Coordinates of C-alpha atoms (C1' of nucleotides) in Angstrom, one line a residue:
Chain A
M13 CA 9.0 0.4 -4.5
A14 CA 9.9 -2.6 -2.4
Q15 CA 6.4 -3.8 -2.5
L16 CA 6.2 -3.5 -6.3
L17 CA 9.4 -5.5 -6.7
A18 CA 8.4 -8.2 -4.2
E19 CA 5.0 -8.6 -6.0
T20 CA 6.8 -9.0 -9.3
A21 CA 8.8 -11.7 -7.7
D22 CA 5.7 -13.4 -6.5
L23 CA 4.0 -13.2 -9.9
L24 CA 7.1 -14.6 -11.6
E25 CA 7.1 -17.4 -9.2
I26 CA 3.5 -18.3 -9.9
G27 CA 4.5 -18.3 -13.6
A28 CA 7.3 -20.7 -12.8
G29 CA 9.9 -18.2 -13.9
D30 CA 13.7 -18.6 -13.5
P31 CA 14.2 -19.1 -9.8
F32 CA 17.4 -17.0 -9.8
R33 CA 15.8 -14.1 -11.6
I34 CA 13.0 -14.3 -9.0
R35 CA 15.6 -14.2 -6.2
S36 CA 17.1 -11.1 -7.8
Y37 CA 13.8 -9.3 -7.5
R38 CA 13.4 -10.4 -3.9
R39 CA 16.9 -9.2 -3.1
A40 CA 16.3 -5.9 -4.8
A41 CA 13.1 -5.5 -2.9
E42 CA 15.0 -6.1 0.3
A43 CA 17.8 -3.7 -0.7
V44 CA 15.4 -1.0 -1.5
E45 CA 13.6 -1.5 1.8
T46 CA 16.7 -1.4 4.0
T47 CA 19.0 1.1 2.2
T48 CA 19.5 4.3 4.1
I49 CA 19.9 6.2 0.8
Q50 CA 16.9 8.3 -0.2
L51 CA 16.3 6.7 -3.6
S52 CA 14.4 9.6 -5.2
T53 CA 17.5 11.7 -4.8
I54 CA 19.6 9.3 -6.9
A55 CA 17.0 7.9 -9.2
G56 CA 18.3 9.8 -12.1
D57 CA 21.7 8.3 -11.7
P58 CA 21.9 4.6 -12.7
K59 CA 25.6 4.5 -11.6
K60 CA 24.7 5.5 -8.1
L61 CA 21.8 3.1 -8.0
Q62 CA 24.1 0.2 -9.0
E63 CA 26.4 0.9 -6.1
I64 CA 23.6 -0.6 -3.9
P65 CA 24.3 -4.3 -3.5
G66 CA 21.7 -6.3 -5.3
I67 CA 20.9 -3.6 -7.8
G68 CA 22.4 -4.1 -11.2
K69 CA 21.7 -2.6 -14.6
G70 CA 18.3 -4.1 -15.0
M71 CA 17.1 -3.2 -11.5
A72 CA 18.4 0.3 -11.8
A73 CA 16.2 0.7 -14.9
N74 CA 13.3 -0.8 -13.0
I75 CA 13.8 1.6 -10.1
Q76 CA 13.9 4.5 -12.5
E77 CA 10.7 3.3 -14.2
I78 CA 8.9 3.0 -10.8
E79 CA 10.1 6.5 -9.8
R80 CA 9.0 7.9 -13.2
A81 CA 5.7 6.0 -13.8
G82 CA 4.9 4.6 -10.4
T83 CA 4.8 1.1 -11.8
L84 CA 6.8 -1.6 -13.4
P85 CA 6.2 -2.9 -17.0
L86 CA 7.0 -6.5 -16.1
R87 CA 4.6 -6.5 -13.3
E88 CA 1.8 -5.0 -15.5
E89 CA 2.5 -7.6 -18.1
L90 CA 2.3 -10.4 -15.6
L91 CA -0.9 -9.0 -14.2
L92 CA -2.5 -9.3 -17.6
K93 CA -1.9 -13.0 -17.3
Y94 CA -2.7 -13.4 -13.6
K95 CA -5.0 -11.6 -11.3
P96 CA -3.7 -9.3 -8.6
T97 CA -5.9 -11.2 -6.0
M98 CA -3.7 -14.2 -6.6
L99 CA -1.0 -12.5 -4.5
E100 CA -3.4 -12.7 -1.5
L101 CA -3.7 -16.5 -2.0
L102 CA 0.0 -16.7 -1.4
R103 CA -0.5 -15.4 2.1
L104 CA -2.4 -18.5 3.1
P105 CA -0.4 -21.1 5.1
G106 CA 0.3 -24.2 2.9
M107 CA -0.2 -22.1 -0.2
G108 CA 2.8 -21.6 -2.4
P109 CA 3.3 -20.4 -6.0
K110 CA 2.9 -24.0 -7.4
T111 CA -0.4 -24.5 -5.7
V112 CA -1.7 -21.0 -6.8
A113 CA -0.7 -21.9 -10.4
L114 CA -2.4 -25.2 -10.2
L115 CA -5.7 -23.8 -8.8
W116 CA -5.6 -21.2 -11.6
D117 CA -4.9 -23.7 -14.4
A118 CA -7.3 -26.3 -13.3
L119 CA -10.2 -24.4 -11.8
Q120 CA -9.6 -20.7 -12.6
I121 CA -9.4 -20.0 -8.9
G122 CA -7.6 -16.7 -8.5
S123 CA -8.7 -15.2 -5.2
V124 CA -9.3 -16.1 -1.6
E125 CA -13.1 -15.7 -2.1
E126 CA -13.1 -18.0 -5.0
L127 CA -11.0 -20.6 -3.1
E128 CA -13.4 -20.4 -0.2
A129 CA -16.4 -21.0 -2.5
A130 CA -14.6 -23.9 -4.2
I131 CA -13.9 -25.5 -0.8
A132 CA -17.5 -25.1 0.3
A133 CA -18.7 -26.7 -3.0
G134 CA -16.2 -29.5 -2.7
R135 CA -14.7 -28.7 -6.1
L136 CA -11.2 -29.3 -5.0
A137 CA -11.6 -33.1 -4.7
G138 CA -9.6 -35.0 -7.3
L139 CA -7.0 -32.3 -7.7
P140 CA -3.5 -33.7 -7.2
R141 CA -2.2 -33.3 -3.7
F142 CA -5.6 -32.0 -2.4
G143 CA -6.5 -34.5 0.3
D144 CA -8.7 -33.8 3.3
K145 CA -5.8 -32.4 5.4
L146 CA -4.7 -29.8 2.9
V147 CA -8.3 -28.7 2.3
E148 CA -8.9 -28.3 6.0
K149 CA -5.7 -26.4 6.5
L150 CA -6.6 -24.0 3.7
R151 CA -10.2 -23.6 5.1
K152 CA -8.8 -22.6 8.5
G153 CA -6.2 -20.4 6.9
I154 CA -8.9 -18.5 5.0
E155 CA -10.9 -18.0 8.3
D156 CA -7.8 -16.6 9.9
Y157 CA -7.0 -14.4 6.9
K158 CA -10.4 -12.9 6.8
Q159 CA -10.1 -11.8 10.4
N160 CA -6.9 -9.9 9.8
S161 CA -7.4 -8.6 6.3
G162 CA -8.1 -4.9 6.1
R163 CA -6.1 -4.3 9.2
F164 CA -2.6 -2.9 9.2
L165 CA 0.4 -3.9 11.3
I166 CA 1.1 -1.5 14.1
D167 CA 4.6 -0.5 12.9
D168 CA 3.3 0.5 9.5
A169 CA 0.5 2.5 11.2
E170 CA 2.9 4.1 13.6
I171 CA 5.3 5.2 10.9
A172 CA 2.4 6.7 9.0
A173 CA 1.2 8.5 12.1
E174 CA 4.6 9.9 12.9
K175 CA 5.0 11.3 9.4
L176 CA 1.6 12.9 9.5
I177 CA 2.1 14.4 12.9
A178 CA 5.5 15.9 11.8
Y179 CA 3.6 17.4 8.8
L180 CA 0.8 18.8 10.9
L181 CA 3.3 20.4 13.3
E182 CA 4.6 22.5 10.4
L183 CA 1.6 24.8 11.0
P184 CA 2.1 26.8 14.1
G185 CA -0.7 26.6 16.7
F186 CA -0.6 23.0 17.8
T187 CA 0.4 22.0 21.3
T188 CA -0.4 18.3 21.4
I189 CA -1.0 15.8 18.6
L190 CA -1.4 12.2 19.5
P191 CA -2.7 9.1 17.8
A192 CA -5.6 7.5 19.6
G193 CA -7.4 4.2 18.9
S194 CA -5.7 0.8 18.8
L195 CA -2.4 2.3 17.9
R196 CA -2.3 4.1 21.2
R197 CA -3.4 1.0 23.0
G198 CA -0.5 -0.8 21.4
R199 CA -2.6 -3.5 19.6
D200 CA -0.8 -5.7 17.0
T201 CA -2.9 -4.3 14.2
V202 CA -5.0 -1.2 13.6
G203 CA -8.1 -0.8 11.4
D204 CA -7.7 2.9 10.8
L205 CA -5.7 5.8 12.2
D206 CA -7.2 8.4 14.6
I207 CA -5.0 11.5 15.0
L208 CA -6.1 14.0 17.6
A209 CA -4.7 17.5 17.6
T210 CA -5.2 20.5 19.9
G211 CA -3.7 23.9 20.6
P212 CA -4.6 27.5 20.2
G213 CA -4.9 27.0 16.5
C214 CA -7.8 24.6 17.0
A215 CA -10.0 27.2 18.7
E216 CA -13.3 27.7 17.0
D217 CA -12.4 30.9 15.1
K218 CA -9.1 29.5 13.8
V219 CA -9.7 25.9 13.1
S220 CA -10.5 26.3 9.4
A221 CA -6.9 27.0 8.6
A222 CA -5.8 23.9 10.5
V223 CA -8.4 21.8 8.6
E224 CA -7.1 23.1 5.3
H225 CA -3.5 22.3 6.3
A226 CA -4.5 18.7 7.2
A227 CA -6.5 18.3 4.0
N228 CA -3.4 19.3 2.0
Y229 CA -1.3 16.4 3.4
P230 CA 0.5 15.4 0.2
P231 CA 0.5 11.5 0.7
A232 CA -3.3 11.6 1.1
A233 CA -4.5 9.6 -2.0
T234 CA -8.3 9.8 -1.6
M235 CA -10.1 12.5 0.3
L236 CA -13.1 10.9 2.1
A237 CA -14.5 13.8 4.2
K238 CA -13.7 17.4 5.1
G239 CA -15.8 18.8 7.9
Q240 CA -15.6 21.7 10.4
N241 CA -13.0 20.1 12.5
K242 CA -12.4 16.7 11.0
V243 CA -10.5 15.5 7.9
S244 CA -10.6 11.9 6.6
F245 CA -8.5 10.5 3.8
R246 CA -7.1 7.3 2.7
L247 CA -3.3 6.8 2.1
R248 CA -2.0 4.9 -0.9
S249 CA -1.5 1.9 1.3
G250 CA -5.3 1.8 1.9
L251 CA -5.0 3.0 5.5
Q252 CA -7.8 5.3 6.4
V253 CA -6.8 8.3 8.5
D254 CA -9.1 10.6 10.5
V255 CA -7.6 13.9 11.8
R256 CA -9.6 15.6 14.5
L257 CA -8.9 19.1 15.5
L258 CA -10.1 19.7 19.0
P259 CA -10.4 22.8 21.3
E260 CA -8.1 22.5 24.3
G261 CA -10.8 22.2 26.9
S262 CA -12.2 18.9 25.5
Y263 CA -9.0 17.4 24.2
G264 CA -8.7 14.9 27.2
A265 CA -12.3 13.8 26.8
A266 CA -11.8 13.2 23.1
L267 CA -8.5 11.4 23.6
Q268 CA -10.1 9.1 26.2
Y269 CA -13.1 8.5 24.0
F270 CA -11.2 7.7 20.8
T271 CA -8.6 5.6 22.5
G272 CA -11.1 3.1 23.7
S273 CA -11.4 0.2 23.9
K274 CA -15.1 0.1 23.4
M275 CA -15.5 -2.2 26.4
H276 CA -13.3 0.0 28.6
N277 CA -15.3 3.1 27.7
V278 CA -18.6 1.3 28.4
S279 CA -17.4 0.6 31.9
V280 CA -16.0 4.0 32.5
R281 CA -19.3 5.6 31.4
Q282 CA -21.3 3.3 33.7
R283 CA -19.1 4.4 36.5
A284 CA -19.6 8.0 35.6
L285 CA -23.4 7.6 35.6
K286 CA -23.3 5.9 39.1
R287 CA -21.6 9.1 40.3
G288 CA -24.1 11.4 38.7
Y289 CA -21.9 12.3 35.8
T290 CA -22.1 11.7 32.1
L291 CA -19.0 11.2 30.0
S292 CA -18.9 12.0 26.3
E293 CA -16.2 12.8 23.8
Y294 CA -16.6 16.5 24.7
A295 CA -16.5 16.5 28.5
L296 CA -17.3 14.9 31.8
A297 CA -20.4 16.8 33.0
R298 CA -23.0 16.6 35.7
V299 CA -26.1 14.8 34.7
D300 CA -28.5 17.1 36.6
D301 CA -27.5 20.6 35.3
G302 CA -25.1 19.6 32.5
S303 CA -22.3 21.7 34.1
F304 CA -18.7 21.0 33.0
V305 CA -16.6 18.9 35.4
A306 CA -13.5 17.9 33.4
G307 CA -12.3 17.5 29.8
A308 CA -8.9 19.1 29.1
T309 CA -6.8 16.0 30.2
E310 CA -7.4 12.4 30.7
E311 CA -5.9 12.6 34.1
E312 CA -8.5 15.0 35.4
I313 CA -11.3 12.9 34.0
Y314 CA -10.1 9.7 35.5
A315 CA -9.4 11.5 38.8
A316 CA -13.0 12.9 38.9
L317 CA -14.2 9.3 38.7
G318 CA -12.0 8.3 41.6
L319 CA -9.5 6.5 39.3
D320 CA -5.8 6.7 38.8
W321 CA -4.8 7.4 35.2
I322 CA -4.9 4.1 33.2
P323 CA -2.2 3.5 30.7
P324 CA -3.8 3.0 27.2
E325 CA -2.4 -0.5 26.8
L326 CA -4.5 -1.7 29.8
R327 CA -7.8 -0.3 28.6
E328 CA -9.4 -3.6 27.6
N329 CA -11.9 -3.9 30.5
N330 CA -9.7 -6.6 32.0
G331 CA -9.7 -5.5 35.6
E332 CA -7.8 -2.2 35.0
I333 CA -10.7 -0.1 36.4
E334 CA -10.8 -2.0 39.7
A335 CA -7.0 -1.8 39.9
A336 CA -7.1 2.0 39.2
E337 CA -9.7 2.5 41.9
A338 CA -7.5 0.6 44.5
H339 CA -4.4 2.4 43.3
R340 CA -3.0 -1.0 42.4
L341 CA -2.2 -0.5 38.7
P342 CA 1.2 -2.0 37.9
I343 CA 4.1 0.2 37.0
L344 CA 4.5 -1.0 33.5
I345 CA 7.8 -1.7 31.9
E346 CA 9.2 1.0 29.6
E347 CA 11.6 0.9 26.7
A348 CA 14.1 2.7 28.7
D349 CA 14.2 -0.1 31.2
I350 CA 15.8 -2.5 28.7
R351 CA 19.5 -2.8 29.1
G352 CA 20.3 -5.5 26.6
D353 CA 19.0 -7.4 23.6
V354 CA 20.2 -10.9 23.5
H355 CA 19.1 -12.3 20.2
M356 CA 20.6 -11.1 16.9
H357 CA 22.2 -12.3 13.8
T358 CA 25.2 -11.2 11.7
H359 CA 26.3 -11.8 8.1
A360 CA 27.9 -15.0 9.3
T361 CA 24.4 -16.4 8.7
D362 CA 21.4 -14.5 7.5
G363 CA 22.0 -11.2 9.2
K364 CA 23.1 -8.1 7.2
N365 CA 25.7 -6.6 9.4
S366 CA 28.9 -7.5 11.2
I367 CA 29.4 -8.3 14.9
L368 CA 31.0 -4.9 15.4
E369 CA 28.1 -3.1 13.5
M370 CA 25.5 -4.8 15.7
A371 CA 27.5 -3.9 18.8
E372 CA 27.7 -0.3 17.7
A373 CA 24.0 -0.2 17.1
G374 CA 23.6 -1.5 20.6
I375 CA 25.8 1.2 22.0
A376 CA 23.9 3.8 20.1
R377 CA 20.7 2.6 21.8
G378 CA 22.4 2.9 25.2
Y379 CA 22.5 -0.9 25.8
E380 CA 24.9 -2.3 28.3
Y381 CA 25.1 -5.7 26.5
I382 CA 24.0 -7.6 23.5
A383 CA 24.3 -11.3 22.5
I384 CA 25.2 -12.4 19.0
T385 CA 23.1 -15.5 18.4
D386 CA 23.4 -16.7 14.8
H387 CA 21.7 -19.7 13.4
S388 CA 23.0 -23.3 13.7
K389 CA 23.6 -25.6 10.8
N390 CA 20.1 -27.2 10.6
L391 CA 18.9 -23.9 9.1
A392 CA 20.9 -24.6 6.0
M393 CA 19.2 -21.8 4.0
T394 CA 20.8 -19.2 6.3
N395 CA 24.3 -20.8 6.0
G396 CA 23.8 -21.9 9.6
L397 CA 26.9 -22.6 11.7
D398 CA 28.2 -26.1 12.3
D399 CA 30.4 -26.9 15.4
K400 CA 33.6 -25.7 13.8
R401 CA 32.3 -22.4 12.4
A402 CA 30.4 -21.8 15.7
L403 CA 33.6 -22.0 17.6
E404 CA 35.3 -19.6 15.2
H405 CA 32.4 -17.2 15.6
V406 CA 32.6 -17.3 19.4
K407 CA 36.3 -16.4 19.0
R408 CA 35.5 -13.4 16.9
I409 CA 32.7 -12.3 19.2
R410 CA 35.0 -12.4 22.1
E411 CA 37.5 -10.3 20.2
V412 CA 34.9 -7.6 19.5
D413 CA 33.8 -7.8 23.2
A414 CA 37.4 -7.1 24.3
E415 CA 37.8 -4.3 21.7
L416 CA 34.7 -2.6 23.0
E417 CA 35.5 -3.0 26.7
G418 CA 33.9 -0.3 28.8
K419 CA 31.4 0.6 26.0
I420 CA 29.3 -2.6 25.8
R421 CA 29.4 -6.3 26.6
V422 CA 29.0 -8.6 23.6
F423 CA 28.0 -12.1 24.7
P424 CA 28.7 -15.1 22.4
G425 CA 25.5 -17.1 21.8
I426 CA 23.6 -19.2 19.3
E427 CA 20.1 -19.8 18.1
V428 CA 20.1 -23.5 18.0
D429 CA 17.6 -25.7 16.1
I430 CA 15.5 -28.4 17.7
L431 CA 15.7 -31.6 15.6
G432 CA 13.0 -34.1 15.0
D433 CA 13.9 -36.2 18.1
G434 CA 14.2 -33.2 20.4
A435 CA 18.0 -33.2 20.2
L436 CA 19.9 -30.0 19.3
D437 CA 22.0 -29.8 16.2
L438 CA 25.3 -28.6 17.8
S439 CA 27.4 -30.6 20.3
D440 CA 27.3 -29.9 24.0
E441 CA 31.0 -29.1 23.9
V442 CA 30.3 -26.2 21.6
L443 CA 27.2 -25.0 23.4
A444 CA 29.3 -24.9 26.6
Q445 CA 31.3 -22.0 25.0
M446 CA 28.2 -19.9 24.6
D447 CA 26.8 -17.5 27.2
V448 CA 23.3 -17.3 25.5
V449 CA 22.0 -20.6 24.1
I450 CA 18.5 -20.1 22.6
A451 CA 16.7 -23.3 21.6
S452 CA 14.3 -22.1 19.1
V453 CA 10.9 -23.5 18.1
H454 CA 10.9 -21.7 14.8
T455 CA 11.3 -24.8 12.6
L456 CA 8.7 -26.8 14.5
F457 CA 5.7 -24.6 13.7
N458 CA 4.1 -26.8 11.2
Q459 CA 4.1 -30.0 13.2
P460 CA 1.3 -31.8 15.0
E461 CA 0.7 -30.5 18.5
Q462 CA 1.7 -33.5 20.5
Q463 CA 4.9 -34.0 18.5
M464 CA 5.9 -30.4 18.8
T465 CA 5.3 -30.3 22.5
E466 CA 7.4 -33.4 23.1
R467 CA 10.2 -32.1 21.0
V468 CA 10.3 -28.8 22.8
L469 CA 10.1 -30.4 26.2
R470 CA 13.0 -32.7 25.3
A471 CA 15.1 -29.9 23.9
I472 CA 14.9 -27.7 27.0
E473 CA 16.2 -30.7 29.1
N474 CA 19.5 -30.1 27.5
P475 CA 21.4 -28.4 30.3
Y476 CA 23.1 -25.8 28.1
V477 CA 19.8 -24.3 26.9
R478 CA 19.2 -21.1 28.7
I479 CA 16.5 -19.4 26.7
L480 CA 13.5 -20.9 24.9
G481 CA 13.1 -19.0 21.6
H482 CA 9.8 -17.7 20.2
P483 CA 7.3 -19.7 22.2
T484 CA 4.8 -16.8 22.6
G485 CA 2.4 -15.7 20.1
R486 CA 2.6 -16.6 16.5
L487 CA 3.3 -14.9 13.2
L488 CA 0.4 -12.7 12.3
L489 CA 0.3 -13.5 8.7
R490 CA 0.8 -16.8 6.9
R491 CA 0.9 -18.8 10.1
E492 CA -1.3 -21.5 11.4
P493 CA -2.4 -21.2 15.0
F494 CA 0.3 -22.1 17.5
Q495 CA 0.3 -25.8 18.0
M496 CA 2.0 -26.6 21.2
D497 CA 0.9 -27.3 24.8
L498 CA 2.2 -24.0 25.9
T499 CA 1.2 -24.5 29.5
A500 CA 3.2 -27.7 29.8
V501 CA 6.2 -26.2 28.1
L502 CA 6.2 -23.0 30.2
R503 CA 5.7 -25.0 33.4
R504 CA 8.7 -27.1 32.7
A505 CA 10.8 -24.1 31.6
A506 CA 10.0 -22.4 34.9
V507 CA 11.2 -25.5 36.8
L508 CA 14.4 -25.8 34.8
G509 CA 15.1 -22.1 35.0
V510 CA 15.0 -21.7 31.3
A511 CA 14.0 -18.2 30.4
V512 CA 11.2 -17.6 27.9
E513 CA 11.9 -15.3 25.0
H514 CA 9.3 -12.9 23.7
N515 CA 10.0 -11.8 20.2
A516 CA 9.7 -8.1 19.6
F517 CA 9.1 -8.0 15.8
P518 CA 5.8 -6.4 15.1
D519 CA 4.6 -9.0 12.5
R520 CA 5.1 -11.7 15.1
L521 CA 2.7 -10.3 17.6
D522 CA -0.7 -11.9 18.0
L523 CA -2.4 -13.2 21.0
C524 CA 0.9 -13.0 22.8
D525 CA -0.3 -10.8 25.6
R526 CA -2.3 -13.9 26.6
D527 CA 0.7 -16.1 26.3
L528 CA 2.9 -13.7 28.2
R529 CA 0.4 -13.5 31.1
L530 CA 0.5 -17.3 31.2
A531 CA 4.3 -17.3 31.3
K532 CA 4.2 -14.9 34.2
E533 CA 1.6 -17.1 36.0
M534 CA 3.8 -20.1 35.5
G535 CA 6.7 -18.3 37.1
C536 CA 8.8 -18.1 34.0
R537 CA 11.4 -15.5 33.6
I538 CA 11.0 -13.5 30.4
A539 CA 13.5 -12.0 28.1
I540 CA 12.4 -9.6 25.3
N541 CA 14.6 -9.7 22.1
T542 CA 14.3 -8.3 18.7
D543 CA 15.9 -11.1 16.7
S544 CA 17.5 -8.4 14.7
H545 CA 18.9 -9.2 11.3
H546 CA 20.0 -5.6 10.6
T547 CA 21.2 -2.8 12.8
S548 CA 18.0 -0.9 12.0
H549 CA 15.9 -3.8 13.5
L550 CA 17.0 -2.9 17.0
T551 CA 14.4 -0.2 17.0
K552 CA 11.7 -2.8 16.8
M553 CA 12.0 -3.3 20.6
R554 CA 9.3 -0.6 21.1
Y555 CA 6.6 -2.9 19.7
G556 CA 7.5 -5.8 21.9
I557 CA 7.5 -3.4 24.9
R558 CA 3.9 -2.5 24.1
Q559 CA 3.1 -6.2 24.1
L560 CA 4.6 -6.6 27.5
R561 CA 2.7 -3.6 28.8
R562 CA -0.6 -5.1 27.4
A563 CA 0.3 -8.2 29.5
W564 CA 0.6 -6.0 32.6
L565 CA 4.3 -6.8 32.9
S566 CA 6.6 -4.7 35.0
K567 CA 10.4 -4.2 34.9
Q568 CA 10.9 -6.9 37.5
D569 CA 9.2 -9.5 35.2
V570 CA 11.7 -9.1 32.5
L571 CA 15.3 -10.5 32.6
N572 CA 17.1 -8.1 30.3
T573 CA 16.3 -5.1 32.5
L574 CA 19.1 -6.4 34.7
P575 CA 22.7 -5.0 34.3
A576 CA 25.0 -7.3 32.3
R577 CA 26.6 -9.2 35.2
K578 CA 23.3 -9.8 37.0
F579 CA 21.7 -10.8 33.7
L580 CA 24.2 -13.6 33.1
A581 CA 23.9 -14.7 36.8
A582 CA 20.1 -14.9 36.5
L583 CA 20.3 -17.3 33.6
R584 CA 20.1 -21.0 34.2
P585 CA 23.4 -22.1 35.7
R586 CA 25.6 -24.1 33.3
P587 CA 26.8 -27.6 34.2
T588 CA 30.3 -27.5 35.5
Chain B
dG29 C1' 18.8 -10.6 -12.9
dC30 C1' 23.3 -10.0 -10.1
dC31 C1' 27.9 -10.9 -9.4
dG32 C1' 32.7 -11.7 -10.1
dT33 C1' 35.7 -12.6 -12.9
dT34 C1' 38.4 -16.7 -16.0
dT35 C1' 35.9 -9.6 -19.3
dT36 C1' 31.7 -13.4 -21.2
dC37 C1' 29.4 -16.7 -18.7
dG38 C1' 28.5 -19.9 -15.0
dG39 C1' 27.0 -20.0 -10.4
dC40 C1' 23.6 -18.2 -7.5
dC41 C1' 21.8 -20.4 0.8
dC42 C1' 19.8 -26.1 1.4
dG43 C1' 17.7 -29.6 4.4
dA44 C1' 13.5 -31.1 7.1
dC45 C1' 9.0 -32.1 7.1
dT46 C1' 4.1 -33.0 5.5
dG47 C1' 0.7 -35.1 2.9
dT48 C1' 0.3 -37.2 -0.6
dT49 C1' 1.9 -40.7 -2.6
dT50 C1' 3.8 -45.8 -3.0
dT51 C1' 8.6 -42.4 -4.7
dC52 C1' 7.9 -37.4 -4.4
dA53 C1' 6.4 -32.5 -4.9
dG54 C1' 5.6 -28.6 -2.5
dT55 C1' 6.2 -25.5 1.5
dC56 C1' 8.8 -23.7 5.0
dG57 C1' 12.5 -21.4 7.4

DNA sequence: GCCGTTTTCGGCCCGACTGTTTTCAGTCG
């Protein structure tokens, strides 16, 4: 529902519709996405629908129509005028609704493929605003887009996996059901979903009932294959799902095989051969007589090969096999190690909840502390705080902190913007009142490399800056490659004692295990934060933790595993 | 298209930056 509303907003924007009407559709999409109310249960009641902020008379009717017909008349109407593939064009960096409309009007370009061809043929020359730089930017954007299209963000895949597993478990007879593949390895994106199930109900004489059950999964949109012990289908989102039902004796071998990665498996199999074994998805067996050695669990397979069990996140053939042999695998950080989340927003700026609500969400997660770090004034769109409002906000945060004494600590903080000359947009006097000052690179993303590096380096020289915000990775979609001399910045941050933030939002993860390893090498202290704009966003921490695990990080490498008092003491000391 | 109210319609988050211009449109957060 949210997607249909958001797409309608995009199409209206390409058609240069009323910007306020467009915003209404965006707001409604957001409201539908974040509401905790099960919309299908109140879809028949327009009054109830209109109680949701952002949903009025018109949107209530739209929601009812989507619920009834699965689509939206306005969207259908717009799609007669514009092609659905134009929505993909909007995902390219530097591409907005005006440019999409221009390409369509002038050259009938309505898809990424058509744009690619037009660039190759030099057909864009002469179009207003299309100089060499913009064309090159789009060319690179297309290259990037093609690498990631057809893949799904890990959180979407995980939610789909959890729902499917809950459904499968309704049939008795399963003992273990796990996702394998890149989801289990904690990659940023997954191509398809591999679900592996076992238990007495998967034994040879009983498996057909389990196959039927899996094939009857209601959200399955297209059935692709139904075999003896495997069911494949595609969900409405386009995500392909393979469910494999395995006898208990070979479950570990299958899990190992389907978890991958390919390179890891090649190495493990070579190692098996050297020892006179052969490893397949069914079992580890002797080469000479084919007799069974191991297969029920991954642990027994790795052990038979002289290896400690290797966490899936490390299975990339990056030295994990050698480390497992030497019993030197790191003890990876876990979600339970995190004691605080020190980057979040409230409705003072662009967050959706109050200070108290965010704090209560922190308590519910068992945190010992959080920091409220709303935006500063430069981010005008979010109603960012100026000096005066920032001080008032600090006062309110301290009041909530006092109110919740004994339950959680609430630190006052700010996510402060770096201006064009490397200065910060709030005064030092105000920053001095904050426990957590995050200087964020988020508005510098589109700048030339050297300029961006200089600005960030200058910004962290400000003695009140304690955390550098968002320097690792980059947004997965609609984002140019990261343009900053990260090595230079991390080296300076380490010297200054400025902690480096890793952002735990799933759509912001890409290549950041590489960046995180670099940060560790440089001696940086790392904090992992969700940048939550809603109480529900606090759960996103799990995806960031996976990222840290992929970078081989332990609890000791991460700052916010410390208890509250030690955490503050571990931050860069403030000038007295 | 939503909201709040003045109950009938006006207001709705805005500033920096880039690449193209030669004064600004478009994108971004």
